PDB file of C-alpha atoms in Angstrom:
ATOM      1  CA  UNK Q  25     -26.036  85.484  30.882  1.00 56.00           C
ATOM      2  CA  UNK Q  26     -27.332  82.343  31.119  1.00 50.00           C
ATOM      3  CA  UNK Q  27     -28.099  81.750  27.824  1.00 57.00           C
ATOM      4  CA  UNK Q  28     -24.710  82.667  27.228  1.00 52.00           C
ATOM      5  CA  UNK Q  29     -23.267  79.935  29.224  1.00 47.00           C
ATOM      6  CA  UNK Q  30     -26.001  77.253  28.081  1.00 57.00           C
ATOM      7  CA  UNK Q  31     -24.489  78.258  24.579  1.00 54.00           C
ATOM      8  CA  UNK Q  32     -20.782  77.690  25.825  1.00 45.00           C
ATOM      9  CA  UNK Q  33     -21.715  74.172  27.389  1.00 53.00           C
ATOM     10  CA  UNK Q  34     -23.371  72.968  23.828  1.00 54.00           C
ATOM     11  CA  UNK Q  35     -20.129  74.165  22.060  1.00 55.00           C
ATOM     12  CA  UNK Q  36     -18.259  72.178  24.917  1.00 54.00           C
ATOM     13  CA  UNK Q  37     -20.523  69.144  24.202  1.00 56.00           C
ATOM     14  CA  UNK Q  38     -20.002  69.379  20.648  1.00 53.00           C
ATOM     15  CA  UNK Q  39     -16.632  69.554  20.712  1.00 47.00           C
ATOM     16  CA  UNK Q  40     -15.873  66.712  23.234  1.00 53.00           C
ATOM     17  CA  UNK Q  41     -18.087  64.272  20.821  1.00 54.00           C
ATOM     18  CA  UNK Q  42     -16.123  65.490  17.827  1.00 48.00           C
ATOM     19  CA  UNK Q  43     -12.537  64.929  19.500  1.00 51.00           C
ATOM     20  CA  UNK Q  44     -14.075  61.262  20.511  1.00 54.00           C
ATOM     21  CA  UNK Q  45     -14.877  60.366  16.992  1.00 54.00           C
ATOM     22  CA  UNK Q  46     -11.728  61.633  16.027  1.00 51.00           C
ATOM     23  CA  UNK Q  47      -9.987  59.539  18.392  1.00 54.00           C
ATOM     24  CA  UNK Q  48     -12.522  56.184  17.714  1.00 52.00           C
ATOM     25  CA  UNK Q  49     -11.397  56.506  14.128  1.00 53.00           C
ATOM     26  CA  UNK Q  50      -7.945  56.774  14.857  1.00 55.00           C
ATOM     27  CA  UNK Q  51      -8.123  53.544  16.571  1.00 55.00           C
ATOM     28  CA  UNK Q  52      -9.968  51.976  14.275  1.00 51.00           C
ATOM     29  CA  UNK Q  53      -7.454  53.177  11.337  1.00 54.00           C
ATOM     30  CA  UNK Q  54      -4.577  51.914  13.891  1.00 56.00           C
ATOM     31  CA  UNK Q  55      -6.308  48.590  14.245  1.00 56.00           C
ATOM     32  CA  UNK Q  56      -6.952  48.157  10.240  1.00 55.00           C
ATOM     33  CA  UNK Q  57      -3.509  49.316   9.915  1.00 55.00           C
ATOM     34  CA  UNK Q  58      -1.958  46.541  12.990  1.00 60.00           C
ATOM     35  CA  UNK Q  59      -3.761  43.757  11.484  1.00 58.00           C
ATOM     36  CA  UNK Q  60      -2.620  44.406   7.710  1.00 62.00           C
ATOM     37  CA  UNK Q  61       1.049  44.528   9.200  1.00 63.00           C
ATOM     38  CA  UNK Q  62       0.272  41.135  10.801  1.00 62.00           C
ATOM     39  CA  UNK Q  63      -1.380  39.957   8.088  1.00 67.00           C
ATOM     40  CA  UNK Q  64       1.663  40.697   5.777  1.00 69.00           C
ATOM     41  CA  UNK Q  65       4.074  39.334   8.467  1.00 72.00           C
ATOM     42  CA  UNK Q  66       2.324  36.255   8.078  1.00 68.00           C
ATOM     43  CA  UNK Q  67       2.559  36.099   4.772  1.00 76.00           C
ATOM     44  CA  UNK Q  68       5.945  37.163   4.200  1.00 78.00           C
ATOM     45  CA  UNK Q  69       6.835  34.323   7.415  1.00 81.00           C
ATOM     46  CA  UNK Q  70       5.209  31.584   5.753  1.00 82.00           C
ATOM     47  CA  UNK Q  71       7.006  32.692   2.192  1.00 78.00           C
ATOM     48  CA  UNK Q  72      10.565  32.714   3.917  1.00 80.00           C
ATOM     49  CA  UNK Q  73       9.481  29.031   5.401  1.00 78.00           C
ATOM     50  CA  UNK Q  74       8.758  28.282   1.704  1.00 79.00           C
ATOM     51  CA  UNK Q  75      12.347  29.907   0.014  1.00 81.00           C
ATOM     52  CA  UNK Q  76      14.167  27.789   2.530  1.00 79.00           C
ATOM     53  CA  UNK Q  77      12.198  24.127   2.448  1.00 80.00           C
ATOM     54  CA  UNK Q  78      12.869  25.034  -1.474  1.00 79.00           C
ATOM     55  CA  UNK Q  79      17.167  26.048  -0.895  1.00 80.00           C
ATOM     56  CA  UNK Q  80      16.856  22.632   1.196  1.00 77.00           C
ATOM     57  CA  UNK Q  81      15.923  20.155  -0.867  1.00 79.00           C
ATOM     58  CA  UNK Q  82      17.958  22.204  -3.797  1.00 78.00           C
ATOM     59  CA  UNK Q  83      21.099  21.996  -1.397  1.00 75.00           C
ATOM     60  CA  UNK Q  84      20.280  17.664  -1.091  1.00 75.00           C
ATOM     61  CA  UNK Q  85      19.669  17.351  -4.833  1.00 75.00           C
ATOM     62  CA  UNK Q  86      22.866  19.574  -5.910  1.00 74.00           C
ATOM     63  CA  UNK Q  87      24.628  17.841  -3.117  1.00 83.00           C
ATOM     64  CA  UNK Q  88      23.972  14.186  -3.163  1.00 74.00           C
ATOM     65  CA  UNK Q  89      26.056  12.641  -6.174  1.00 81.00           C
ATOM     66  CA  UNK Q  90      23.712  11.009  -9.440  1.00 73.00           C
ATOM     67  CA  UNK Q  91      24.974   7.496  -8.686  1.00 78.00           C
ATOM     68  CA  UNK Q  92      22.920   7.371  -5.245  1.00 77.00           C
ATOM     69  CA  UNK Q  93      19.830   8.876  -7.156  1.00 67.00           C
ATOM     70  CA  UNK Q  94      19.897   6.052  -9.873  1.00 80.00           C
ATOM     71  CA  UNK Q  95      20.049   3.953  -7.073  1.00 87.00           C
ATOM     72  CA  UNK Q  96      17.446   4.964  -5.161  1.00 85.00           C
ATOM     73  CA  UNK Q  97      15.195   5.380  -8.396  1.00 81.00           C
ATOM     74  CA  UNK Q  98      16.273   1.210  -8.910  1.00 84.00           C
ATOM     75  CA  UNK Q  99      15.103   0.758  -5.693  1.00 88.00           C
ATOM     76  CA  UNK Q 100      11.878   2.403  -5.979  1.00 81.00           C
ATOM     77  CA  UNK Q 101      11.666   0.959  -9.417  1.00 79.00           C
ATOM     78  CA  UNK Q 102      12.510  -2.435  -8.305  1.00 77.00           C
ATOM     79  CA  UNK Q 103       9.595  -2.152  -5.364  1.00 70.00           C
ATOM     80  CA  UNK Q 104       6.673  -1.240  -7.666  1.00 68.00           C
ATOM     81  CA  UNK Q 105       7.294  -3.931 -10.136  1.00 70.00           C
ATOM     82  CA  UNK Q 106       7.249  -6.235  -7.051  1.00 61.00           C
ATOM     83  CA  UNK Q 107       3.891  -5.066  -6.224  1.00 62.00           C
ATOM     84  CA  UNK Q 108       2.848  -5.066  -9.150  1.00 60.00           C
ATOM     85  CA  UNK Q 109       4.171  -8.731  -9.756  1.00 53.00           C
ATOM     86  CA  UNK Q 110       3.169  -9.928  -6.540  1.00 50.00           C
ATOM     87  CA  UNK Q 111      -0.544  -8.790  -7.357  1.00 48.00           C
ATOM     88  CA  UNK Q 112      -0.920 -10.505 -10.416  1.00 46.00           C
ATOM     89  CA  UNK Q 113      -1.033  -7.420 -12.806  1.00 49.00           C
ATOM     90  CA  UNK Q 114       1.678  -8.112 -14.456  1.00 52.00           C
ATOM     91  CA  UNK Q 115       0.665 -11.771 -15.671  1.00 44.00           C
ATOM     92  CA  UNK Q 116      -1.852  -9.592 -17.077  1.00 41.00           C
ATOM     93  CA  UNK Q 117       0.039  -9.472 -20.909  1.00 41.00           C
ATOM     94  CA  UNK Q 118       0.923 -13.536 -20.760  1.00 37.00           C
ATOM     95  CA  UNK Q 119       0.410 -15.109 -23.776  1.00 36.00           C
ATOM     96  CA  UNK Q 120      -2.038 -17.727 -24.365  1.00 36.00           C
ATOM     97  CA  UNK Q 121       0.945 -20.403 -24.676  1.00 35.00           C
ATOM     98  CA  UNK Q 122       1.623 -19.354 -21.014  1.00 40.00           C
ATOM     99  CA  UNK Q 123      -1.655 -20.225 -20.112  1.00 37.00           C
ATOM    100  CA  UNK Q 124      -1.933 -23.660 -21.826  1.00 40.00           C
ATOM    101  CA  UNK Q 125       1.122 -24.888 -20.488  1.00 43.00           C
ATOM    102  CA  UNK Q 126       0.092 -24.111 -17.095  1.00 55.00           C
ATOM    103  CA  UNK Q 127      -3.596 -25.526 -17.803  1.00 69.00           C
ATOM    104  CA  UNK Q 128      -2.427 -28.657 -15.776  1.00 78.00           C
ATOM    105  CA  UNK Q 129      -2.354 -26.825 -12.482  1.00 87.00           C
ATOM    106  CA  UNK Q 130      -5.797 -25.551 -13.310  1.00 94.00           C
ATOM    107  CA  UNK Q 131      -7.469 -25.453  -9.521  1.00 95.00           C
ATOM    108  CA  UNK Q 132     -10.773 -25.304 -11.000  1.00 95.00           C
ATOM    109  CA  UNK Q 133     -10.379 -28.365 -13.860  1.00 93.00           C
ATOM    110  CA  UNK Q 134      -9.140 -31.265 -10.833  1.00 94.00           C
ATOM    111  CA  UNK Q 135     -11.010 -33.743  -9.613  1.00 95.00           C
ATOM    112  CA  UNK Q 136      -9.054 -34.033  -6.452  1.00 96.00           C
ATOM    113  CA  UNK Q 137     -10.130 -37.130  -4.910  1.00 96.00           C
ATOM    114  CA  UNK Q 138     -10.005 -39.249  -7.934  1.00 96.00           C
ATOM    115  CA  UNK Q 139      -6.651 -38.027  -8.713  1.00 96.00           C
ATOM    116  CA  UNK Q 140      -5.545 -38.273  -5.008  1.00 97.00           C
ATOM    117  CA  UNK Q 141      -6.696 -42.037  -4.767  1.00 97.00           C
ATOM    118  CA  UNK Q 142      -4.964 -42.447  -8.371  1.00 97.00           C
ATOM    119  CA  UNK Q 143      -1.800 -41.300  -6.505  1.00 96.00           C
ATOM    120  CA  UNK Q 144      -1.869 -43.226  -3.557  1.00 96.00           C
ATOM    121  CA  UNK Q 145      -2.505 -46.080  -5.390  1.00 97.00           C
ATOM    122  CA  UNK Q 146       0.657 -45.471  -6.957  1.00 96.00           C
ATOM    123  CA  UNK Q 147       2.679 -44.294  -4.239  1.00 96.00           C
ATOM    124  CA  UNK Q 148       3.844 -40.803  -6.827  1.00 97.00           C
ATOM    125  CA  UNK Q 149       4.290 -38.995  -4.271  1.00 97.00           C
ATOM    126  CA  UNK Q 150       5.447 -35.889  -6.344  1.00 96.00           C
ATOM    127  CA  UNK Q 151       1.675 -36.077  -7.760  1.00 96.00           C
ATOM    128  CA  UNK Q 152       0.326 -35.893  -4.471  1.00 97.00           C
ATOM    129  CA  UNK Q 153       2.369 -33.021  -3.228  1.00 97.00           C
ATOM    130  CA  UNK Q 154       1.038 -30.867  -6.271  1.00 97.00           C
ATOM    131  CA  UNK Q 155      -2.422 -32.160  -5.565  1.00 97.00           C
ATOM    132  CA  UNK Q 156      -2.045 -30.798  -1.642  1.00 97.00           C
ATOM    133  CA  UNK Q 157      -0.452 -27.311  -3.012  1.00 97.00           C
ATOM    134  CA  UNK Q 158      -3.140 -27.158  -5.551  1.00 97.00           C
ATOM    135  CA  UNK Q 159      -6.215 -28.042  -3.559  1.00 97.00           C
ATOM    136  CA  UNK Q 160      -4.632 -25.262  -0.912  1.00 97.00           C
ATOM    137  CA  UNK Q 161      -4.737 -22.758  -3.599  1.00 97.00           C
ATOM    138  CA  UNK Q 162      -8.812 -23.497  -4.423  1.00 96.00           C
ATOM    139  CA  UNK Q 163      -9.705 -23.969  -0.457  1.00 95.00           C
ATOM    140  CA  UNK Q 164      -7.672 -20.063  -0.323  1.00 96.00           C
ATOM    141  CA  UNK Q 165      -9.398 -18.885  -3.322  1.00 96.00           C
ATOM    142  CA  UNK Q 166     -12.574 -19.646  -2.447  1.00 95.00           C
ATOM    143  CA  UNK Q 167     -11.979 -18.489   0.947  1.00 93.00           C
ATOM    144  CA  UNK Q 168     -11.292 -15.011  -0.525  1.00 93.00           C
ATOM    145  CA  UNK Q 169      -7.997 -15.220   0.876  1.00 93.00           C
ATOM    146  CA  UNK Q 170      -6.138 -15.242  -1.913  1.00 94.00           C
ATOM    147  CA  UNK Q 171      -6.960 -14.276  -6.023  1.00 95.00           C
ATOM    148  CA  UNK Q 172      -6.198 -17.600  -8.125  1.00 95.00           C
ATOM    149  CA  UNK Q 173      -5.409 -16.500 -11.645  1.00 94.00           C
ATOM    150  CA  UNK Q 174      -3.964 -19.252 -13.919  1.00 91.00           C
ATOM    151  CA  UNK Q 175      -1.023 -17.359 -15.220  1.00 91.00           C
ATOM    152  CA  UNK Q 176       0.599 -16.747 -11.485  1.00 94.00           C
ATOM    153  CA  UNK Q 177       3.075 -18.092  -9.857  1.00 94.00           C
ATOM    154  CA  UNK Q 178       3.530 -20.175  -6.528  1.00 95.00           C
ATOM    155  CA  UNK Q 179       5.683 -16.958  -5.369  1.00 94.00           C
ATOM    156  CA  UNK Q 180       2.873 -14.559  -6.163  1.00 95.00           C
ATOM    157  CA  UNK Q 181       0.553 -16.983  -4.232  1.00 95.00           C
ATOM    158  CA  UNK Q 182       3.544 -16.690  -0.922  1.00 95.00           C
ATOM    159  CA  UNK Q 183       3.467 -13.336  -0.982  1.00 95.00           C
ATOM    160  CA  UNK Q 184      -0.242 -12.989  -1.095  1.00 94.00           C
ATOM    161  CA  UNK Q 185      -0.555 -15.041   1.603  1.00 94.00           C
ATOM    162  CA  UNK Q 186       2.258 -14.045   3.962  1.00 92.00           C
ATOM    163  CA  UNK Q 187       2.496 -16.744   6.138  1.00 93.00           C
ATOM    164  CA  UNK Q 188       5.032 -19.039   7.056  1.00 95.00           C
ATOM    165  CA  UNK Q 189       3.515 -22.603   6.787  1.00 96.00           C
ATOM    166  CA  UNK Q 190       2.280 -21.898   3.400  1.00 96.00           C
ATOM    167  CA  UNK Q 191       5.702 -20.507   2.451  1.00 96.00           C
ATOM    168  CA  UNK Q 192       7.212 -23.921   3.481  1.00 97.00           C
ATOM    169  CA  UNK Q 193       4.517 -25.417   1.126  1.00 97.00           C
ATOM    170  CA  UNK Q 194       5.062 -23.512  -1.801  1.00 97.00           C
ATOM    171  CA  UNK Q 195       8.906 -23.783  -1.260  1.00 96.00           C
ATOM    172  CA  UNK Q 196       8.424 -27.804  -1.441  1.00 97.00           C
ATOM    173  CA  UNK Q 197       6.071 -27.475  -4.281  1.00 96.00           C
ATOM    174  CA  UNK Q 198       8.324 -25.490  -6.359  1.00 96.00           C
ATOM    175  CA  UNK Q 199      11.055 -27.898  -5.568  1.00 95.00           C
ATOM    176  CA  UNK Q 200       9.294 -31.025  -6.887  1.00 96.00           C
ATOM    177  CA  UNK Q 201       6.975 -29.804  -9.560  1.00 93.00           C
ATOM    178  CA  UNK Q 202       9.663 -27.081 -11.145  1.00 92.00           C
ATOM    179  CA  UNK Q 203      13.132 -28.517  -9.998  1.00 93.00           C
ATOM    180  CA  UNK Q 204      12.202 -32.505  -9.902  1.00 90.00           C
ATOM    181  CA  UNK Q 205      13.485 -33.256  -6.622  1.00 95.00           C
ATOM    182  CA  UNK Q 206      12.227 -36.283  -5.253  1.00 95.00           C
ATOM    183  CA  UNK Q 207       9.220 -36.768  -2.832  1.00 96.00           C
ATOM    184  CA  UNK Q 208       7.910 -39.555  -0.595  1.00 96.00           C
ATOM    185  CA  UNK Q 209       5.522 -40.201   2.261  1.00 96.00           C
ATOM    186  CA  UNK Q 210       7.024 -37.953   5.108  1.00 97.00           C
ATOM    187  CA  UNK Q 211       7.300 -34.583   2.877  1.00 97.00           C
ATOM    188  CA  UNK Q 212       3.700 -35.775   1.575  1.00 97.00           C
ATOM    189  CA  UNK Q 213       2.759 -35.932   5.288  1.00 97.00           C
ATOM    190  CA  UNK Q 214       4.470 -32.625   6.515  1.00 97.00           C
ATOM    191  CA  UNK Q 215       2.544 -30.898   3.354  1.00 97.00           C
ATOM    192  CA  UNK Q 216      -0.520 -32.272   4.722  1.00 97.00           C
ATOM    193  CA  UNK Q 217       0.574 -30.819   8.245  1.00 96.00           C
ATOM    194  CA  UNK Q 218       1.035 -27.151   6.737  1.00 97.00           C
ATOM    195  CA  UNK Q 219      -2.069 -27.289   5.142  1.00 96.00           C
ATOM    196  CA  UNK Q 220      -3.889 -27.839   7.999  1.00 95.00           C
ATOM    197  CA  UNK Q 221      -2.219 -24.537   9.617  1.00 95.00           C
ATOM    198  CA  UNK Q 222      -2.679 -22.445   6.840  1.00 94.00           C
ATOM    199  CA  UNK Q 223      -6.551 -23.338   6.382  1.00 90.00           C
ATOM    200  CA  UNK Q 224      -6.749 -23.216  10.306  1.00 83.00           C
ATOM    201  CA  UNK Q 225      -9.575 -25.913  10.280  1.00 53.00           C
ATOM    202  CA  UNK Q 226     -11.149 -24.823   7.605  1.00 54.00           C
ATOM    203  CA  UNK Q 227     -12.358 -26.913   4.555  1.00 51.00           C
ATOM    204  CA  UNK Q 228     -10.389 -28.611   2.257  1.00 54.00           C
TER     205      UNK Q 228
END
């Protein structure tokens, strides 16, 4: 009799650890099968956030008539040759007739203080207002505040630089050297004046 009922508690046993494996398996199956539904939830979430950014910007390009495009594409257009100009990288192609012509403003080729004393002595004040804007450019150059290349221009300089003193400068330069406008001693003086706030103290 009482091996009979030692016999009934094993098969009891036996049978309670098989129904718990059942059930751990189950659960584990359920969980496998939970996190593939999130996982393709997720998925299918992030490709409906997709199929709409994509009818979006469809809906602005079908919607938004060619004329603005062509002028936005100016605009953008128009910006990255600035860059580009402002940088010098388009001076890059210049022929070398460019270059000779400008070989008078050559920073690097003055003697500034014989030419300065030259100009005085003269009273050509035009002279001496290139002489200031030119001897600027070097003192910036070699400052490694701006990058003197012969074949820019005073406007690529200005927008280098950024500041408005030595926009004032270059404006008067332009004036005189390019567009022969007359100078005398108080522009010569007020150039003098900017260049002393665009160096900040520095040399000259």
């Amino acid at each position: 009799m009482k091996e009979q009922l030692m016999n009934v508690m094993q098969n009891d046993t036996l049978v309670a650890n098989l129904a718990k494996d059942h059930d751990y398996k189950r659960s584990l199956a359920g969980d496998k099968l939970m996190d593939g539904k999130l996982m393709d939830s997720a998925e299918q979430t992030i490709n409906d956030a997709e199929n709409s950014l994509e009818q979006a910007i469809t809906d602005i390009i079908e919607t938004v008539p060619w004329e603005v495009w062509v002028i936005i594409l100016s605009i953008l257009l128009a910006f990255v040759l600035y860059r580009l100009y402002a940088s010098g990288m388009l001076g890059m192609g210049f022929s070398s007739a460019k270059v000779n012509v400008d070989e008078a403003d050559n920073i690097y080729e003055i003697d500034f203080e014989k030419d300065t004393q030259e100009a005085l002595a003269k009273g050509d004040y035009a002279t001496l207002l290139r002489l200031v804007y030119l001897r600027t450019l070097r003192s910036l150059d070699e400052a490694g505040r701006i990058v003197w290349r012969i074949y820019k221009t005073p406007s690529q300089y200005d927008a280098e630089m950024g500041k408005p003193a030595f926009h004032q400068m270059t404006h008067e330069f332009v004036k005189v050297r390019y567009g022969k406008y007359p100078a005398d001693k108080a522009l010569y003086e007020q150039m003098l004046s900017w260049q002393r706030q665009v160096m900040e103290g520095g040399a000259i």
